[in-house]
Short mmCIF file of C-alpha atoms and ligand atoms in Angstrom, two decimals:
data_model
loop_
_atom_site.label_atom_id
_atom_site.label_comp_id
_atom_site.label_asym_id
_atom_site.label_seq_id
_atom_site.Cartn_x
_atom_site.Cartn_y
_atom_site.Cartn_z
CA UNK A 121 0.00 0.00 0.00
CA UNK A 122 1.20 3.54 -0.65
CA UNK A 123 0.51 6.93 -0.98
CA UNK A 124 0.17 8.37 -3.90
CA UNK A 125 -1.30 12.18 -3.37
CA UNK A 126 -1.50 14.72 -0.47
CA UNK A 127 -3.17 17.84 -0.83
CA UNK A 128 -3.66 20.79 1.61
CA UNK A 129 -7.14 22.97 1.56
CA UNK A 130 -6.01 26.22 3.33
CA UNK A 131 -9.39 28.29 4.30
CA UNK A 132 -10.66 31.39 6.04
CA UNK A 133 -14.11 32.55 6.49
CA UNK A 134 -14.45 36.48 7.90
CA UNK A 135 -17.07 36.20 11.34
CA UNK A 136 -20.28 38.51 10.44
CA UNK A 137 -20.11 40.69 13.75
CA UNK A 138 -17.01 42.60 14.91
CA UNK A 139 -15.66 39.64 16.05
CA UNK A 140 -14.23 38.44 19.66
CA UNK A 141 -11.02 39.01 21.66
CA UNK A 142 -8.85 38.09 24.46
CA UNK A 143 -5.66 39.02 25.93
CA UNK A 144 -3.86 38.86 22.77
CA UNK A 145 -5.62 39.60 20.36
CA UNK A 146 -9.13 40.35 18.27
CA UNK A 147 -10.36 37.34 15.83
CA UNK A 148 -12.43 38.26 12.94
CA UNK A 149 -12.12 35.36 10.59
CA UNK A 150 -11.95 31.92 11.14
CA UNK A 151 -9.57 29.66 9.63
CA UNK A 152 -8.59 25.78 9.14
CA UNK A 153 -6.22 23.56 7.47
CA UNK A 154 -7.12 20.34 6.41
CA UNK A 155 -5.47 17.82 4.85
CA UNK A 156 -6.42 14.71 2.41
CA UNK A 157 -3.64 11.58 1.92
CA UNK A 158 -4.95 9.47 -0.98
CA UNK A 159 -3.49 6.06 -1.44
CA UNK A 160 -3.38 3.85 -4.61
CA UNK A 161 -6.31 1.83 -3.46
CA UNK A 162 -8.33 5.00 -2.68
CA UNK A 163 -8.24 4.95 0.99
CA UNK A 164 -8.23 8.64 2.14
CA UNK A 165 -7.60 9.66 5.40
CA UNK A 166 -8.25 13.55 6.62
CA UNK A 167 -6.22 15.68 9.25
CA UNK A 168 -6.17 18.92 10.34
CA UNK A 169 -3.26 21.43 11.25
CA UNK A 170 -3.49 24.08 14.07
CA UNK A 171 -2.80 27.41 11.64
CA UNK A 172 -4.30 30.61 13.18
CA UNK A 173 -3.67 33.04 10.07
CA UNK A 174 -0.76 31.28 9.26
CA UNK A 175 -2.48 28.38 6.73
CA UNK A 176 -0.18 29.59 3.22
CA UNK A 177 2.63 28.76 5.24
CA UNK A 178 1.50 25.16 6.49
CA UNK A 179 -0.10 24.43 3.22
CA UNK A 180 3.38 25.22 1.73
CA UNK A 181 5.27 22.75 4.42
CA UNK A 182 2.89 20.56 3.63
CA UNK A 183 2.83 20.60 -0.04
CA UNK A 184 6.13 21.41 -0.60
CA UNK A 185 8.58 19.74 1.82
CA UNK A 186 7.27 16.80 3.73
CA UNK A 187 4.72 15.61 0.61
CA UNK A 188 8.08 14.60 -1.72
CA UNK A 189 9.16 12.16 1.53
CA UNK A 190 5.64 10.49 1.86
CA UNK A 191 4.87 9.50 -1.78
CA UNK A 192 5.47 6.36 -2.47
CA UNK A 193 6.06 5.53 1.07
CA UNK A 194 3.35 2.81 3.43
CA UNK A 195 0.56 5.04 5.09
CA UNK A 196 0.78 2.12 7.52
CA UNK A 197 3.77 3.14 8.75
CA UNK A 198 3.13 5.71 11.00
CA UNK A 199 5.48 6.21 13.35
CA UNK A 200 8.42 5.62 10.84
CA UNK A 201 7.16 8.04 8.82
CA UNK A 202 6.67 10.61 12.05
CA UNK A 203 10.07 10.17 12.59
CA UNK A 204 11.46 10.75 9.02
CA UNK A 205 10.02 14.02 9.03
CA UNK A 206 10.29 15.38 12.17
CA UNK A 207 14.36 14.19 11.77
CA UNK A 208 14.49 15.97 8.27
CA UNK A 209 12.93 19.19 9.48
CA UNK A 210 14.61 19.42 12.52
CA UNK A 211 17.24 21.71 12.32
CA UNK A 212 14.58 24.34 11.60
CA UNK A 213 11.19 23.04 12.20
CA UNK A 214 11.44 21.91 16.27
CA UNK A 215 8.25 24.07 17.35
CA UNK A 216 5.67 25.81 15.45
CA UNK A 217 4.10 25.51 12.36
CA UNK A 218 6.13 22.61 10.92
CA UNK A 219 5.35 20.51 13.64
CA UNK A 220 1.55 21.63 13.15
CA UNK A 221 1.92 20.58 9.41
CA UNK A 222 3.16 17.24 10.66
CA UNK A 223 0.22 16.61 13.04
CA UNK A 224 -2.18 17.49 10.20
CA UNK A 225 -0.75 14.27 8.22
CA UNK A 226 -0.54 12.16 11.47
CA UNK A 227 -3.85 12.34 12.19
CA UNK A 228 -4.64 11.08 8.53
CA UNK A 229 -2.04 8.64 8.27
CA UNK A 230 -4.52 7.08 11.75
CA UNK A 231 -7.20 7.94 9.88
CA UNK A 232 -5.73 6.01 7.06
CA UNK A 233 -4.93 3.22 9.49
CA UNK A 234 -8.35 3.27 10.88
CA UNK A 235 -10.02 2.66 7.57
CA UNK A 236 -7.95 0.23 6.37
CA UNK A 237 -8.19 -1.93 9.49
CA UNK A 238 -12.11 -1.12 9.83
CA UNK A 239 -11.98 -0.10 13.52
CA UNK A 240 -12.55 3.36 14.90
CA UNK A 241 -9.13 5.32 15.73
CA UNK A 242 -9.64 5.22 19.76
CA UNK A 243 -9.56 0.99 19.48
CA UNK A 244 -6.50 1.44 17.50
CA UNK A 245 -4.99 3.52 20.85
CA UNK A 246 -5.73 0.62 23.02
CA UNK A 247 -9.46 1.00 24.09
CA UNK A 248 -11.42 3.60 25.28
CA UNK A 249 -11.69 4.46 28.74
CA UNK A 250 -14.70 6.19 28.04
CA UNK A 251 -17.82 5.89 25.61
CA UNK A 252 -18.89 9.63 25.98
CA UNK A 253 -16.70 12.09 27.11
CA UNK A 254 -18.39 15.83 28.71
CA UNK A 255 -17.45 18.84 27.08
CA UNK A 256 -16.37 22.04 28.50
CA UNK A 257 -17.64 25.27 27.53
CA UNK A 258 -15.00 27.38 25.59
CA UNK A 259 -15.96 30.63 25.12
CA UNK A 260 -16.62 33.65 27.91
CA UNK A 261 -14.28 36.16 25.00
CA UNK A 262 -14.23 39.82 25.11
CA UNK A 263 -16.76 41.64 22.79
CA UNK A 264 -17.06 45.34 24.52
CA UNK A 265 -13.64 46.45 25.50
CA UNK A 266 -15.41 48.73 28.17
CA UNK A 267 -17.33 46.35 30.29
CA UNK A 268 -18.30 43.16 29.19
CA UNK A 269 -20.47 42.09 32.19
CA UNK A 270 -24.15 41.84 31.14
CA UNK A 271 -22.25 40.19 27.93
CA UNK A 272 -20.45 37.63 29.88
CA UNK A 273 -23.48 36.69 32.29
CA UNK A 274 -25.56 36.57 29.55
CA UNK A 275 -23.08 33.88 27.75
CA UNK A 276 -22.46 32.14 30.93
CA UNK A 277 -25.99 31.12 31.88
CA UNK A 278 -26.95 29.85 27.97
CA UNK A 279 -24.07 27.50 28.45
CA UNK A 280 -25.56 26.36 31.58
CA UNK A 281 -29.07 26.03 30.14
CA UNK A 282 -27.59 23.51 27.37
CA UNK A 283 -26.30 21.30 29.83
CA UNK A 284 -22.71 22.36 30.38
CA UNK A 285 -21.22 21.90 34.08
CA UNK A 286 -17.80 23.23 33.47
CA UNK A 287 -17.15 26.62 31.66
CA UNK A 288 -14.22 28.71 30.99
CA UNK A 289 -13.65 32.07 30.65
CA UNK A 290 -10.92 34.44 29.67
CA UNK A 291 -9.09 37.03 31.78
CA UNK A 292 -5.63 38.88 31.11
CA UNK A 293 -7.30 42.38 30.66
CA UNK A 294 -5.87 43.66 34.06
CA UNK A 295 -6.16 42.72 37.42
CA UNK A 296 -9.62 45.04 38.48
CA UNK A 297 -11.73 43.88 35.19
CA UNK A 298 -10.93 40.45 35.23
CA UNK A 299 -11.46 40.59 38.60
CA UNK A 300 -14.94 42.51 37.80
CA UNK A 301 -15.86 40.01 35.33
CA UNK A 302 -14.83 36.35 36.90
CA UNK A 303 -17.12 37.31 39.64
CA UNK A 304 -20.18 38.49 37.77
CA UNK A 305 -19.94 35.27 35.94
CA UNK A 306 -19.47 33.16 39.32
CA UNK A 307 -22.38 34.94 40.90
CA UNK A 308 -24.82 34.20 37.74
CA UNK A 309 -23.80 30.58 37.61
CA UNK A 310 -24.03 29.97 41.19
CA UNK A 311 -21.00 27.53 43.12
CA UNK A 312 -22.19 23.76 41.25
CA UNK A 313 -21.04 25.04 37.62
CA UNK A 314 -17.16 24.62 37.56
CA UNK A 315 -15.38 27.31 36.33
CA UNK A 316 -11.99 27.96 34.71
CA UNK A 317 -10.34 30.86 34.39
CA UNK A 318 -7.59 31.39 31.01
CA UNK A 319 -4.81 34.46 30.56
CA UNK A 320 -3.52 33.20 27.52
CA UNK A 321 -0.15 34.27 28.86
CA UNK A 322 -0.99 37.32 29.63
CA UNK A 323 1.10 38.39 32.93
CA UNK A 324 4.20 37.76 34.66
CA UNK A 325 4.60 35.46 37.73
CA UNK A 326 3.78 38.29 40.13
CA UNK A 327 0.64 40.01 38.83
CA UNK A 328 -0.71 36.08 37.82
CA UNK A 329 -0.41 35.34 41.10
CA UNK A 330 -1.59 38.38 42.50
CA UNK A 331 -4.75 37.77 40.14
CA UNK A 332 -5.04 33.78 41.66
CA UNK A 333 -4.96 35.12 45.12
CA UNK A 334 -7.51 37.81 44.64
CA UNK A 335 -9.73 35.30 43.06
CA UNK A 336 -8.75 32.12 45.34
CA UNK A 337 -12.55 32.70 46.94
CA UNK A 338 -14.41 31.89 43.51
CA UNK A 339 -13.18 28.13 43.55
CA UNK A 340 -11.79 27.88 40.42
CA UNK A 341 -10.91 24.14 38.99
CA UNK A 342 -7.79 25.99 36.71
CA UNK A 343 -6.29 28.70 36.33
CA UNK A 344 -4.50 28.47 32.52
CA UNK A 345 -1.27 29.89 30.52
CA UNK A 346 -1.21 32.54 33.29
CA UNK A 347 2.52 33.31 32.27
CA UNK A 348 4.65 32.97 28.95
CA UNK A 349 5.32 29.72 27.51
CA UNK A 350 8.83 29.97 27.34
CA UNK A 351 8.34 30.83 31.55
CA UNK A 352 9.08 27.52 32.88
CA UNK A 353 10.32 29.11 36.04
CA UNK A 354 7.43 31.54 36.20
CA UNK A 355 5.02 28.41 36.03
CA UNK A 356 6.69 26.93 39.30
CA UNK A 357 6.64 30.21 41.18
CA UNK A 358 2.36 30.60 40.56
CA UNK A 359 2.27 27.05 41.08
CA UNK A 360 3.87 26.78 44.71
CA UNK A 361 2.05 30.15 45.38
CA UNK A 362 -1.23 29.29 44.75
CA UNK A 363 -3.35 27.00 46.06
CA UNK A 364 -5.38 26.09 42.33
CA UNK A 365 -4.81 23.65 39.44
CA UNK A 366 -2.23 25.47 36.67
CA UNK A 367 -2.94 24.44 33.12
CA UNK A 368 -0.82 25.23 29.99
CA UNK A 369 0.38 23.76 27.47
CA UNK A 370 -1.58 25.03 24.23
CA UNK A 371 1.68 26.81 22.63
CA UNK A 372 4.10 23.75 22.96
CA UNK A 373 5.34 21.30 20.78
CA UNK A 374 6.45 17.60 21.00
CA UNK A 375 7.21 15.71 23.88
CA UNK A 376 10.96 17.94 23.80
CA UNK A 377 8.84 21.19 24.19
CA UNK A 378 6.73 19.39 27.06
CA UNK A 379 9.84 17.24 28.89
CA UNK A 380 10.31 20.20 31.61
CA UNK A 381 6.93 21.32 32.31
CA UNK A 382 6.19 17.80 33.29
CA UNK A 383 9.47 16.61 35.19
CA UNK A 384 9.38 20.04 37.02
CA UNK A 385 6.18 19.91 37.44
CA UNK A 386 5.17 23.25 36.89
CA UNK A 387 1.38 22.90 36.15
CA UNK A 388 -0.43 20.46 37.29
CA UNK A 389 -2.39 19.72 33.97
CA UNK A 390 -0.79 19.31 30.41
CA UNK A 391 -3.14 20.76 27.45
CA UNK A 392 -1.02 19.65 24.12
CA UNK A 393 -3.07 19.87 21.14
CA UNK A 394 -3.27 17.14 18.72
CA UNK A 395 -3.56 19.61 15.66
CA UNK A 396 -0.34 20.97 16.84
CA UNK A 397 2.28 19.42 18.97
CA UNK A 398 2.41 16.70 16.92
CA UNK A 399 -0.50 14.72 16.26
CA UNK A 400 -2.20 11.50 17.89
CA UNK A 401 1.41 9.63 18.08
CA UNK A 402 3.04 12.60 19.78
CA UNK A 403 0.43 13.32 21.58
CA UNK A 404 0.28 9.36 22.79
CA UNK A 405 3.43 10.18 24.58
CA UNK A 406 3.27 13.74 25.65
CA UNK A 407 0.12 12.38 27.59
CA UNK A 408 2.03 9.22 28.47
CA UNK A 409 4.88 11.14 30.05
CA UNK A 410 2.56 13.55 32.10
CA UNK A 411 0.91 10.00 33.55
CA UNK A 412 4.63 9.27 34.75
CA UNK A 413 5.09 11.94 36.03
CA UNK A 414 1.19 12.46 37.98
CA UNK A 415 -0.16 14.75 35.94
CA UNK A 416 -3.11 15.72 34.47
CA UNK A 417 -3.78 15.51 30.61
CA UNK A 418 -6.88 17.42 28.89
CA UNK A 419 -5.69 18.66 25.72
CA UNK A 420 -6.62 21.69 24.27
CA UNK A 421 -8.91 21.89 21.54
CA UNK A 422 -9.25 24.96 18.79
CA UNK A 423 -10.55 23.49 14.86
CA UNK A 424 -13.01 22.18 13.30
CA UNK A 425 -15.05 18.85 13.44
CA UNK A 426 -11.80 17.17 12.51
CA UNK A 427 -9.85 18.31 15.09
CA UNK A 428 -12.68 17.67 17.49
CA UNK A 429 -13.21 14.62 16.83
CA UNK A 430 -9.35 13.39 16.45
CA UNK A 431 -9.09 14.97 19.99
CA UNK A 432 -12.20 12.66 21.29
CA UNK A 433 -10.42 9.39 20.14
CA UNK A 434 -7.20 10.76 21.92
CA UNK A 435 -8.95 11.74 25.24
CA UNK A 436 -11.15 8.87 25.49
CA UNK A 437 -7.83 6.42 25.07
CA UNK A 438 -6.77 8.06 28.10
CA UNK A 439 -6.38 6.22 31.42
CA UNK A 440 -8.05 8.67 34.34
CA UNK A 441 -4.75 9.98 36.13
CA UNK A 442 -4.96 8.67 39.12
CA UNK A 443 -6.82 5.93 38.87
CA UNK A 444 -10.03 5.06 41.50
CA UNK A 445 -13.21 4.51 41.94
CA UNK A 446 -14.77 7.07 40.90
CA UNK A 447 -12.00 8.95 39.34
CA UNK A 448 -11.90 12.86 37.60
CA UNK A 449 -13.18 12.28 34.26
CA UNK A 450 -11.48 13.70 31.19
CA UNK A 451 -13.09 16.38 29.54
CA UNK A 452 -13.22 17.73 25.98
CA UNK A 453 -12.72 21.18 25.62
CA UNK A 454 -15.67 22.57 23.16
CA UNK A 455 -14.68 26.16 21.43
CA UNK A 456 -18.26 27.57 21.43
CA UNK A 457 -16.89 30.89 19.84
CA UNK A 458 -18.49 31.67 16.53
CA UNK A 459 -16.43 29.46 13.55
CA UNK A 460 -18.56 29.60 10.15
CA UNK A 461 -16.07 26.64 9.31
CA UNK A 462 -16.10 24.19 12.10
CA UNK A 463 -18.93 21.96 11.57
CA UNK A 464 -19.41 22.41 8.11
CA UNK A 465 -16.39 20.61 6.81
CA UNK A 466 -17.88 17.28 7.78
CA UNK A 467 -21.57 15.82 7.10
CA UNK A 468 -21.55 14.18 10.13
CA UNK A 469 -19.72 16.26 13.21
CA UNK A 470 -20.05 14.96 16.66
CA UNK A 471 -23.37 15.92 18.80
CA UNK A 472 -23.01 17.84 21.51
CA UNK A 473 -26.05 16.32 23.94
CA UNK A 474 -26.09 18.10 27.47
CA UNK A 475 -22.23 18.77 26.89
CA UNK A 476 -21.76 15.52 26.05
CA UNK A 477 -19.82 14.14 22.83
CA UNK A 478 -20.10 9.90 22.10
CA UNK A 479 -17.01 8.98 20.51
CA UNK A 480 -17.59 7.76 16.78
CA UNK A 481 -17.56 3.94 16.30
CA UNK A 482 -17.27 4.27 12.93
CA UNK A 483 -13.77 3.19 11.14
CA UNK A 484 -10.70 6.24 11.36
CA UNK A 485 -12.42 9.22 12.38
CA UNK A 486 -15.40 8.20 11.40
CA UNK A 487 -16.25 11.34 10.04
CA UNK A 488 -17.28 12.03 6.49
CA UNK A 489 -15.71 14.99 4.81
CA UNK A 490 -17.58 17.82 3.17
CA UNK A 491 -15.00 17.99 -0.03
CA UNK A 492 -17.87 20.13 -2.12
CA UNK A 493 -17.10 22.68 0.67
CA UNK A 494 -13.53 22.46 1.32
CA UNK A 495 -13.41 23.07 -2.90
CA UNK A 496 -15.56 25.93 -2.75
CA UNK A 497 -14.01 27.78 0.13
CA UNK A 498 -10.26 26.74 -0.47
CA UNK A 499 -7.86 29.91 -0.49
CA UNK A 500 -5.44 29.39 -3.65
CA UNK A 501 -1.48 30.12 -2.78
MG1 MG B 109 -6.09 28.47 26.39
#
């Protein structure tokens, strides 16, 4: 078996209102990368690459200098081929957006895998832990740079009339309005709705912990990316300060990128994403390492049906951390943000039933792809 053609659908789709920010930065389109392998006997497995604004460039990795090293090659072969092209691109391709090009073809090549072996992708991990897996609500963004309250309250409680028990929200926008804002949504959604808190890197090690100390009170299950990636050593100082889960994760690549926020320990849950540090064999042991090491893995989620639904094989394949009883349950983070894109590139994307997402039985994904869509809305390079 081989492969005989790749091909990269780079597309953006502007959002109809002003759009939606957070600490960073404002978002007024929408964008995804998908990619199709084809193999000679016209198995086709799908993938998706984490791309922001950045989809010419991964369509061009793609297309351009790992596609010459797969043709030909066994679509079987996964983890050979993982390691072929992370070796060949390494000397300038460790983090960022070539390692988010190679995740978009490891998650086909399972897909691929899945297909040809007629068993969904999460049997092919081992099992599922898992048959349904509850979503948290991603979403909680700024829209009124002023005072988002009656916004946020608003956004909060339709979450919690769908169903949804855990919700996150973003701060970063200075200590007094985050403060301002975590606790109007805390008092709308009363103390059973768990409720995490996200500063996309926002603030150094002293006003993040500041902000955790103020908001301590509010009983929040994490507090996430509260300092720089690169920070390793701000990470330890707001965890041994603070007395609440630290997440992070969601800008780091390959198990490298994630060996010393696990063996230091400085958060207490990992969030890789599959789309981007690496795919479902990186992730595999990214999530295996954290499990060494006692720590938490819920990855972070941020695409389209693809994505999604490549991230519910991965999280239901994994073992609760620590095992009991009645253990914490993985959840599946759910970008409820608007994204013209996300469910339309499949004809089937998971259901979302009180927060909760069944993962597909179906062989690979077991997702169909919308290709009449991805053709019409395609950017060309
Ligand atoms: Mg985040």
């Amino acid at each position: 078996m081989k492969i005989t053609d790749i091909q990269a659908y780079n597309l953006r789709i502007p959002i109809d209102d002003q759009g939606f920010g957070f600490s960073q930065k404002w978002v007024k389109a929408r964008t995804a990368l998908i990619v199709k392998i084809v193999t000679e006997n016209g198995t086709v497995g799908w993938g998706e690459a984490f791309c922001h604004d950045a989809g010419h460039a991964i369509e061009a990795i793609i297309c351009e200098t790992l596609k010459p090293h797969l043709l030909g090659r066994n679509p079987l072969h996964i983890n050979v081929l993982w390691d072929h092209l992370y070796n060949w691109t390494k000397d300038y391709g460790q983090k960022g957006l070539v390692i988010s090009a190679l995740s978009a073809i490891d998650i086909a090549l399972w897909d691929i895998l899945g297909k040809v072996s007629n068993l969904p992708i999460v049997t092919l991990l081992g099992g599922q832990f898992f048959e349904r897996i509850q979503g948290y609500a991603t979403g909680l963004y700024m829209r009124d740079a002023e005072d988002d309250r009656s916004n946020l309250v608003d956004e909060a409680r339709s979450y919690v009339d769908q169903g949804f028990e855990h919700l996150k929200m973003k701060v970063g926008y200075g200590l007094a309005k985050d403060i301002r804002n975590v606790t109007a949504v805390r008092e709308a959604i009363g103390s059973n709705i768990h409720l995490m808190i996200d500063a996309n890197h926002a603030y150094d090690a002293t006003t993040a912990i500041r902000l955790g100390k103020e908001l301590f009170h509010l009983n929040l299950d994490w507090f996430e990316e509260p300092v720089s990636p690169e920070d390793i050593d701000g990470y330890l100082d707001v965890r041994k300060a603070l007395d609440m889960a630290i997440a992070g994760g969601e800008a780091e690549f390959t198990r490298f990128g994630f060996r010393r926020l696990i063996t230091q320990r400085a958060v207490d849950i990992v969030q890789p994403d599959i789309c981007a540090t690496g795919g479902l064999t990186e992730g595999r042991r990214i999530a295996d390492m954290a499990r060494t090491w006692h720590i938490r893995c819920i990855p972070h989620v941020w695409g389209t049906a693809i994505g999604r639904v490549a991230s519910l094989h991965f999280i239901a394949s994994l073992p609760p951390t620590p095992p009991a009883l009645f253990p914490q349950e993985p959840l599946l983070e759910l970008d409820l943000t608007p994204h013209p894109l996300r469910d339309e590139v499949v004809l089937n994307p998971p259901e979302v039933v009180d927060g909760w997402v069944r993962v597909p039985q179906s062989p690979g994904l077991g997702i169909d792809v919308n290709e009449a869509f991805l053709e019409k809305h395609k950017l060309i390079r």
